[in-house]
XYZ file of C-alpha atoms in Angstrom:
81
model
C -97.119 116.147 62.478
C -98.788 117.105 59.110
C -99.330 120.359 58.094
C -101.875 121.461 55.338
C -102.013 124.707 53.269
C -106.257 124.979 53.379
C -107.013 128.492 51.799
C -106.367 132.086 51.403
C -109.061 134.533 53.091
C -109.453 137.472 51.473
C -110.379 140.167 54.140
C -112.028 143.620 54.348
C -113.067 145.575 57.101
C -113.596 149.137 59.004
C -112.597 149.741 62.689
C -112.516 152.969 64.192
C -112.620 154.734 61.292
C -110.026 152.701 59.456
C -110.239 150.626 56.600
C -108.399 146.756 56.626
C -107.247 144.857 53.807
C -105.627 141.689 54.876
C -104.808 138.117 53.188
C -104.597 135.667 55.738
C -103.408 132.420 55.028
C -105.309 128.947 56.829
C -103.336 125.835 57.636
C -104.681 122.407 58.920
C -102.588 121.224 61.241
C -102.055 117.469 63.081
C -99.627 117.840 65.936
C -97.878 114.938 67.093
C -98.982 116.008 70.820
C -101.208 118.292 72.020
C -98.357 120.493 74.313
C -97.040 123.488 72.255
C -94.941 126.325 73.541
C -94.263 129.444 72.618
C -92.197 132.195 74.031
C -94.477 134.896 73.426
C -95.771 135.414 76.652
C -99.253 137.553 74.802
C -100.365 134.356 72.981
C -102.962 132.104 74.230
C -103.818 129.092 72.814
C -106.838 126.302 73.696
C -108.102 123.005 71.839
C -111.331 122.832 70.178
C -112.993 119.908 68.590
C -113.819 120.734 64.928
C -117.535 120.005 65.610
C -117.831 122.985 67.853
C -116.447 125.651 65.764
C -119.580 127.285 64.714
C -120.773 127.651 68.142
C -117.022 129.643 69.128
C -116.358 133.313 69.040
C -113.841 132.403 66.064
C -113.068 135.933 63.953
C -113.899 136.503 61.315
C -117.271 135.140 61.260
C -116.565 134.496 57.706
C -114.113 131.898 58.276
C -115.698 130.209 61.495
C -119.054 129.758 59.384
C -117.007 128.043 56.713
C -114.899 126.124 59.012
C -118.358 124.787 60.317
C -119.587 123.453 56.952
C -119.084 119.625 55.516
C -116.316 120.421 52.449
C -114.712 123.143 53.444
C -110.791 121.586 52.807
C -112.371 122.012 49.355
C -112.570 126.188 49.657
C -109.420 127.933 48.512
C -110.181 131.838 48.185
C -112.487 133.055 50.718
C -113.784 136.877 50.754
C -114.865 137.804 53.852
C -116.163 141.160 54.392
């Protein structure tokens, strides 16, 4: 397996009534099989070919639109808001 440190997204946002500040961090990953546990029963996971993130309900929007564009392994910082 590979794994890839792609970029940093820098995000803001209000829900009910509160204000967010997080830094979330993106990897690209290559597993060497498709079959991954975990034993955190509240996690869900599913497969999605690369081509077809734009169309997904991927949050933030920010991040999926990027995700969707030719070059973005070339992004860094992202500010999503």
């Amino acid at each position: 397996k590979t794994i890839t440190y792609r970029f940093v997204a820098n995000n803001r946002f209000e829900q009910q009534g509160y204000q967010f500040h997080l830094l979330e961090h993106y990897f690209e990953v290559n597993p060497l099989d498709l079959h991954v546990h975990t034993d955190e029963a509240h996690i869900d996971h599913e497969w999605f070919a690369m081509s077809d993130i734009g169309s997904l309900d991927v949050r933030p929007f920010g991040v999926r639109d990027i995700l969707a564009l030719p070059g973005w392994r070339n992004i860094r910082v992202l500010e999503v808001s």
